[in-house]
Amino acid sequence: MSREEMRQEEQRIVNDHQNSLELEQIVFVGRTFEEYIRMFDLTTDELAGKAILDCPGGACSFSSQARKHGAYPMAADIVYQYGIQELQTKGLQDIEHTMKQMQAVQGKYVWDQFGSIQGLKEERLRAITDCVADMRAHPECYVNTLLPELCFNDDQFDLTLSAHFLFTYADRLNFDFHVQTISEMLRVTRQEVRIFPTVDLTGKRYDDMDELKMFLEKMGCRVSEIRTSYEFQRNAHTMLRIIKPS
C-alpha cells in the first residue's frame, strides 16, 4: 500500500470514528483537568516548565489549567478544523444528549467521583467552558491534526498524553494504526507518552497489548501498565506509560 493509499485508509478510519461518535451524540465532550491528573498519575508540581501535548484534546480543560500551573500545553485534534463557536454549541448539545443516555447505562460506571448524573453534567460543562475560553485566548495552541500524522517537530514536547481514543476504539482502529500513531507521538515527544485507558468500551484489555509492548520495547522504550486512581468506566483504570530511551 502506498503512503497516499495508507493516508486515505486512515482518513476513512478516523471518519468512521467521528461518525460513530456523532451517532452516539458524543462528539465534543471532554474531561476536566482534575480527571487528567488522576488518569495520568500526575501532580500539579511536575507540570511547571514542561511542554505537554494533549492528543486528541477534544473539549478537555487540561490545557487551560496546566497553563496556569506553568506548563506549555498544546492540544491536537481533528475537530479543531471547526470554528470555536460551532464547537461550543455542538458540545453543549452533546452534553445534554449524553446525560440522557446515561440514565440507561449508569451501572457501567463508577460514581464515586461525580456522585450523580447531575454531578457528571456539571463537570462536563466546566470542562468545555474552560476549554473554549482557552481556545479563544490561545487559538494557536489548538491544532487541527489527522492521526496518525502530527505536524510537530521531533522532540517538541516533554510529555504527550492521549485519553479515551486509541485503545478505547480498538474495534475500529487496527494494530497498524496504533503502531503508527504511537510511533508518531514518540517522535514528537522527548521523554514519555502516557495513554489512558488500556481497555475498550466494553472494559476489555486491548487484545494486541502484549504485541504492542514488545514492539515498543524493541525500540528501546520502557513500557508499563500502571493502575491509576481514576475509574469512571468500570475496569478503565489503567494507563500505558512509555518512556523513551535516553
mmCIF file of C-alpha atoms in Angstrom:
data_model
loop_
_atom_site.group_PDB
_atom_site.id
_atom_site.type_symbol
_atom_site.label_atom_id
_atom_site.label_comp_id
_atom_site.label_asym_id
_atom_site.label_seq_id
_atom_site.Cartn_x
_atom_site.Cartn_y
_atom_site.Cartn_z
ATOM 1 C CA MET A 1 0.000 0.000 0.000
ATOM 2 C CA SER A 2 1.406 3.413 -0.992
ATOM 3 C CA ARG A 3 1.721 6.258 1.517
ATOM 4 C CA GLU A 4 -1.179 8.104 -0.126
ATOM 5 C CA GLU A 5 -3.374 4.995 -0.048
ATOM 6 C CA MET A 6 -2.449 4.459 3.604
ATOM 7 C CA ARG A 7 -3.365 8.051 4.399
ATOM 8 C CA GLN A 8 -6.717 7.657 2.648
ATOM 9 C CA GLU A 9 -7.379 4.482 4.624
ATOM 10 C CA GLU A 10 -6.558 6.186 7.904
ATOM 11 C CA GLN A 11 -8.783 9.108 6.890
ATOM 12 C CA ARG A 12 -11.594 6.598 6.402
ATOM 13 C CA ILE A 13 -10.911 5.062 9.809
ATOM 14 C CA VAL A 14 -10.944 8.433 11.545
ATOM 15 C CA ASN A 15 -14.077 9.461 9.657
ATOM 16 C CA ASP A 16 -15.748 6.232 10.754
ATOM 17 C CA HIS A 17 -14.667 7.038 14.309
ATOM 18 C CA GLN A 18 -16.158 10.513 14.060
ATOM 19 C CA ASN A 19 -19.380 9.237 12.532
ATOM 20 C CA SER A 20 -19.796 6.668 15.284
ATOM 21 C CA LEU A 21 -19.382 9.373 17.898
ATOM 22 C CA GLU A 22 -21.934 11.538 16.139
ATOM 23 C CA LEU A 23 -24.384 8.664 16.055
ATOM 24 C CA GLU A 24 -23.922 8.307 19.787
ATOM 25 C CA GLN A 25 -24.108 12.093 20.124
ATOM 26 C CA ILE A 26 -20.781 12.245 21.910
ATOM 27 C CA VAL A 27 -18.530 14.412 19.754
ATOM 28 C CA PHE A 28 -17.206 17.418 21.645
ATOM 29 C CA VAL A 29 -17.344 16.329 25.273
ATOM 30 C CA GLY A 30 -14.224 16.462 27.415
ATOM 31 C CA ARG A 31 -12.714 15.652 30.792
ATOM 32 C CA THR A 32 -11.553 18.125 33.394
ATOM 33 C CA PHE A 33 -8.008 18.957 34.433
ATOM 34 C CA GLU A 34 -8.574 17.110 37.711
ATOM 35 C CA GLU A 35 -9.588 13.969 35.838
ATOM 36 C CA TYR A 36 -6.418 14.160 33.754
ATOM 37 C CA ILE A 37 -4.274 14.460 36.863
ATOM 38 C CA ARG A 38 -5.755 11.209 38.162
ATOM 39 C CA MET A 39 -5.938 9.389 34.815
ATOM 40 C CA PHE A 40 -2.285 10.013 34.070
ATOM 41 C CA ASP A 41 -0.927 9.764 37.604
ATOM 42 C CA LEU A 42 0.367 13.344 37.542
ATOM 43 C CA THR A 43 0.934 16.017 40.170
ATOM 44 C CA THR A 44 0.488 19.723 39.584
ATOM 45 C CA ASP A 45 4.046 20.401 40.746
ATOM 46 C CA GLU A 46 5.592 18.376 37.923
ATOM 47 C CA LEU A 47 3.771 20.343 35.208
ATOM 48 C CA ALA A 48 5.722 23.592 35.570
ATOM 49 C CA GLY A 49 8.083 24.296 32.717
ATOM 50 C CA LYS A 50 7.024 21.282 30.655
ATOM 51 C CA ALA A 51 5.814 21.306 27.072
ATOM 52 C CA ILE A 52 2.847 18.926 27.016
ATOM 53 C CA LEU A 53 0.793 17.636 24.108
ATOM 54 C CA ASP A 54 -2.806 16.520 24.647
ATOM 55 C CA CYS A 55 -3.790 14.340 21.690
ATOM 56 C CA PRO A 56 -6.618 14.116 20.929
ATOM 57 C CA GLY A 57 -7.545 17.111 23.060
ATOM 58 C CA GLY A 58 -11.279 17.362 22.331
ATOM 59 C CA ALA A 59 -13.180 19.552 24.793
ATOM 60 C CA CYS A 60 -10.874 18.771 27.702
ATOM 61 C CA SER A 61 -9.790 21.502 30.088
ATOM 62 C CA PHE A 62 -6.314 20.107 30.742
ATOM 63 C CA SER A 63 -4.535 22.680 28.586
ATOM 64 C CA SER A 64 -6.343 25.638 30.108
ATOM 65 C CA GLN A 65 -5.489 24.641 33.667
ATOM 66 C CA ALA A 66 -2.000 23.232 33.001
ATOM 67 C CA ARG A 67 -1.093 26.645 31.599
ATOM 68 C CA LYS A 68 -1.951 28.156 34.991
ATOM 69 C CA HIS A 69 0.496 25.745 36.618
ATOM 70 C CA GLY A 70 3.374 26.919 34.455
ATOM 71 C CA ALA A 71 3.163 24.308 31.679
ATOM 72 C CA TYR A 72 3.325 24.970 27.944
ATOM 73 C CA PRO A 73 0.412 22.877 26.680
ATOM 74 C CA MET A 74 -0.705 22.159 23.133
ATOM 75 C CA ALA A 75 -3.845 20.276 22.095
ATOM 76 C CA ALA A 76 -4.254 18.446 18.797
ATOM 77 C CA ASP A 77 -7.484 17.044 17.389
ATOM 78 C CA ILE A 78 -9.208 16.707 14.033
ATOM 79 C CA VAL A 79 -12.248 18.542 15.460
ATOM 80 C CA TYR A 80 -10.261 21.785 15.703
ATOM 81 C CA GLN A 81 -10.873 22.294 11.999
ATOM 82 C CA TYR A 82 -14.234 23.732 13.058
ATOM 83 C CA GLY A 83 -14.898 27.171 14.485
ATOM 84 C CA ILE A 84 -14.814 27.713 18.242
ATOM 85 C CA GLN A 85 -18.420 28.887 18.484
ATOM 86 C CA GLU A 86 -19.576 25.945 16.373
ATOM 87 C CA LEU A 87 -17.720 23.537 18.636
ATOM 88 C CA GLN A 88 -19.092 25.144 21.779
ATOM 89 C CA THR A 89 -22.677 24.953 20.523
ATOM 90 C CA LYS A 90 -22.257 21.323 19.458
ATOM 91 C CA GLY A 91 -20.522 20.429 22.696
ATOM 92 C CA LEU A 92 -23.306 21.821 24.864
ATOM 93 C CA GLN A 93 -25.839 19.861 22.818
ATOM 94 C CA ASP A 94 -23.729 16.711 23.148
ATOM 95 C CA ILE A 95 -23.547 17.057 26.921
ATOM 96 C CA GLU A 96 -27.329 17.221 27.131
ATOM 97 C CA HIS A 97 -27.690 14.146 24.902
ATOM 98 C CA THR A 98 -25.026 12.251 26.812
ATOM 99 C CA MET A 99 -26.697 12.854 30.170
ATOM 100 C CA LYS A 100 -29.979 11.498 28.803
ATOM 101 C CA GLN A 101 -28.208 8.369 27.563
ATOM 102 C CA MET A 102 -26.529 7.904 30.939
ATOM 103 C CA GLN A 103 -29.864 7.161 32.575
ATOM 104 C CA ALA A 104 -29.978 3.727 30.926
ATOM 105 C CA VAL A 105 -26.335 2.729 31.470
ATOM 106 C CA GLN A 106 -25.482 4.033 34.938
ATOM 107 C CA GLY A 107 -24.439 0.551 36.073
ATOM 108 C CA LYS A 108 -21.489 0.566 33.662
ATOM 109 C CA TYR A 109 -19.860 3.414 35.555
ATOM 110 C CA VAL A 110 -18.352 4.145 38.951
ATOM 111 C CA TRP A 111 -19.942 7.197 40.527
ATOM 112 C CA ASP A 112 -17.575 7.825 43.443
ATOM 113 C CA GLN A 113 -16.160 10.966 41.857
ATOM 114 C CA PHE A 114 -19.283 12.541 40.362
ATOM 115 C CA GLY A 115 -21.975 11.288 42.726
ATOM 116 C CA SER A 116 -24.762 11.510 40.184
ATOM 117 C CA ILE A 117 -25.573 12.274 36.571
ATOM 118 C CA GLN A 118 -26.106 15.885 37.574
ATOM 119 C CA GLY A 119 -22.657 15.952 39.132
ATOM 120 C CA LEU A 120 -21.183 14.498 35.935
ATOM 121 C CA LYS A 121 -23.008 17.092 33.849
ATOM 122 C CA GLU A 122 -21.586 19.922 35.939
ATOM 123 C CA GLU A 123 -18.044 18.617 35.459
ATOM 124 C CA ARG A 124 -18.506 18.195 31.703
ATOM 125 C CA LEU A 125 -19.865 21.737 31.479
ATOM 126 C CA ARG A 126 -16.895 23.011 33.464
ATOM 127 C CA ALA A 127 -14.509 21.214 31.137
ATOM 128 C CA ILE A 128 -15.959 22.657 27.935
ATOM 129 C CA THR A 129 -16.280 26.144 29.436
ATOM 130 C CA ASP A 130 -12.598 26.207 30.401
ATOM 131 C CA CYS A 131 -11.572 24.636 27.097
ATOM 132 C CA VAL A 132 -13.479 27.106 24.933
ATOM 133 C CA ALA A 133 -12.185 30.084 26.916
ATOM 134 C CA ASP A 134 -8.623 28.850 26.433
ATOM 135 C CA MET A 135 -9.216 28.221 22.724
ATOM 136 C CA ARG A 136 -10.275 31.836 22.349
ATOM 137 C CA ALA A 137 -7.294 33.106 24.340
ATOM 138 C CA HIS A 138 -4.712 30.785 22.750
ATOM 139 C CA PRO A 139 -6.069 29.618 19.364
ATOM 140 C CA GLU A 140 -2.559 28.804 18.150
ATOM 141 C CA CYS A 141 -2.352 26.078 20.818
ATOM 142 C CA TYR A 142 -5.284 24.086 19.411
ATOM 143 C CA VAL A 143 -4.062 22.392 16.258
ATOM 144 C CA ASN A 144 -6.137 20.534 13.686
ATOM 145 C CA THR A 145 -4.394 17.230 13.029
ATOM 146 C CA LEU A 146 -5.201 13.946 11.332
ATOM 147 C CA LEU A 147 -3.695 10.954 13.078
ATOM 148 C CA PRO A 148 -1.512 9.025 12.662
ATOM 149 C CA GLU A 149 0.490 12.040 11.471
ATOM 150 C CA LEU A 150 1.363 15.002 13.692
ATOM 151 C CA CYS A 151 2.529 18.370 12.390
ATOM 152 C CA PHE A 152 5.077 18.949 15.165
ATOM 153 C CA ASN A 153 8.860 18.847 15.339
ATOM 154 C CA ASP A 154 10.898 15.948 16.680
ATOM 155 C CA ASP A 155 11.153 16.045 20.500
ATOM 156 C CA GLN A 156 8.968 19.168 20.650
ATOM 157 C CA PHE A 157 7.186 18.050 23.825
ATOM 158 C CA ASP A 158 8.400 16.694 27.125
ATOM 159 C CA LEU A 159 5.242 14.663 27.629
ATOM 160 C CA THR A 160 2.348 13.525 25.458
ATOM 161 C CA LEU A 161 -0.999 12.494 26.927
ATOM 162 C CA SER A 162 -3.658 10.589 24.996
ATOM 163 C CA ALA A 163 -7.024 9.916 26.598
ATOM 164 C CA HIS A 164 -10.012 7.819 25.524
ATOM 165 C CA PHE A 165 -9.112 7.226 21.906
ATOM 166 C CA LEU A 166 -6.581 4.591 20.864
ATOM 167 C CA PHE A 167 -7.470 1.535 22.937
ATOM 168 C CA THR A 168 -10.983 2.797 23.623
ATOM 169 C CA TYR A 169 -11.886 2.346 19.954
ATOM 170 C CA ALA A 170 -9.696 -0.691 19.282
ATOM 171 C CA ASP A 171 -12.581 -2.336 17.441
ATOM 172 C CA ARG A 172 -12.317 0.390 14.779
ATOM 173 C CA LEU A 173 -8.597 1.239 14.832
ATOM 174 C CA ASN A 174 -6.355 -1.633 13.767
ATOM 175 C CA PHE A 175 -2.945 -2.615 15.109
ATOM 176 C CA ASP A 176 -1.056 -0.797 12.349
ATOM 177 C CA PHE A 177 -2.899 2.414 13.200
ATOM 178 C CA HIS A 178 -1.923 2.012 16.850
ATOM 179 C CA VAL A 179 1.725 1.421 15.951
ATOM 180 C CA GLN A 180 1.854 4.367 13.549
ATOM 181 C CA THR A 181 0.105 6.747 15.929
ATOM 182 C CA ILE A 182 2.161 5.842 18.987
ATOM 183 C CA SER A 183 5.375 5.957 16.948
ATOM 184 C CA GLU A 184 4.437 9.441 15.808
ATOM 185 C CA MET A 185 3.644 10.506 19.364
ATOM 186 C CA LEU A 186 7.058 9.219 20.417
ATOM 187 C CA ARG A 187 8.702 11.123 17.576
ATOM 188 C CA VAL A 188 7.372 14.473 18.780
ATOM 189 C CA THR A 189 7.991 13.669 22.457
ATOM 190 C CA ARG A 190 11.326 13.932 24.238
ATOM 191 C CA GLN A 191 10.569 11.955 27.387
ATOM 192 C CA GLU A 192 7.393 9.898 27.578
ATOM 193 C CA VAL A 193 3.912 9.133 26.300
ATOM 194 C CA ARG A 194 1.007 8.156 28.532
ATOM 195 C CA ILE A 195 -2.181 6.587 27.169
ATOM 196 C CA PHE A 196 -5.425 6.089 29.121
ATOM 197 C CA PRO A 197 -7.240 3.745 29.400
ATOM 198 C CA THR A 198 -5.828 0.388 28.285
ATOM 199 C CA VAL A 199 -9.294 -1.119 27.697
ATOM 200 C CA ASP A 200 -12.008 -0.736 25.080
ATOM 201 C CA LEU A 201 -15.575 0.440 25.541
ATOM 202 C CA THR A 202 -16.563 -2.952 26.975
ATOM 203 C CA GLY A 203 -13.840 -2.796 29.633
ATOM 204 C CA LYS A 204 -11.693 -5.435 27.922
ATOM 205 C CA ARG A 205 -7.902 -5.014 27.832
ATOM 206 C CA TYR A 206 -6.596 -4.191 24.358
ATOM 207 C CA ASP A 207 -6.198 -7.523 22.558
ATOM 208 C CA ASP A 208 -2.840 -6.685 20.988
ATOM 209 C CA MET A 209 -1.332 -5.022 24.049
ATOM 210 C CA ASP A 210 1.409 -7.585 24.559
ATOM 211 C CA GLU A 211 2.435 -7.422 20.897
ATOM 212 C CA LEU A 212 2.427 -3.627 21.058
ATOM 213 C CA LYS A 213 4.576 -3.631 24.185
ATOM 214 C CA MET A 214 7.075 -5.961 22.517
ATOM 215 C CA PHE A 215 7.260 -3.627 19.524
ATOM 216 C CA LEU A 216 7.925 -0.620 21.749
ATOM 217 C CA GLU A 217 10.485 -2.458 23.849
ATOM 218 C CA LYS A 218 12.383 -3.393 20.693
ATOM 219 C CA MET A 219 12.569 0.360 20.004
ATOM 220 C CA GLY A 220 14.336 0.690 23.348
ATOM 221 C CA CYS A 221 11.360 2.076 25.260
ATOM 222 C CA ARG A 222 10.427 1.140 28.794
ATOM 223 C CA VAL A 223 6.757 0.196 28.829
ATOM 224 C CA SER A 224 4.444 -0.428 31.774
ATOM 225 C CA GLU A 225 0.751 -0.678 32.533
ATOM 226 C CA ILE A 226 0.055 1.362 35.650
ATOM 227 C CA ARG A 227 -3.051 1.276 37.831
ATOM 228 C CA THR A 228 -4.249 4.832 38.461
ATOM 229 C CA SER A 229 -6.634 6.340 40.985
ATOM 230 C CA TYR A 230 -9.165 7.204 38.283
ATOM 231 C CA GLU A 231 -12.065 4.967 37.307
ATOM 232 C CA PHE A 232 -15.333 6.118 35.782
ATOM 233 C CA GLN A 233 -15.992 3.486 33.123
ATOM 234 C CA ARG A 234 -15.772 0.205 35.001
ATOM 235 C CA ASN A 235 -12.386 -1.526 34.572
ATOM 236 C CA ALA A 236 -10.945 1.555 32.847
ATOM 237 C CA HIS A 237 -8.390 2.434 35.480
ATOM 238 C CA THR A 238 -5.005 1.663 33.926
ATOM 239 C CA MET A 239 -2.708 3.721 31.725
ATOM 240 C CA LEU A 240 0.117 2.691 29.422
ATOM 241 C CA ARG A 241 3.343 4.544 30.209
ATOM 242 C CA ILE A 242 6.006 4.606 27.507
ATOM 243 C CA ILE A 243 9.387 6.088 28.414
ATOM 244 C CA LYS A 244 11.751 6.795 25.542
ATOM 245 C CA PRO A 245 15.354 5.641 25.698
ATOM 246 C CA SER A 246 17.671 8.358 26.975
#
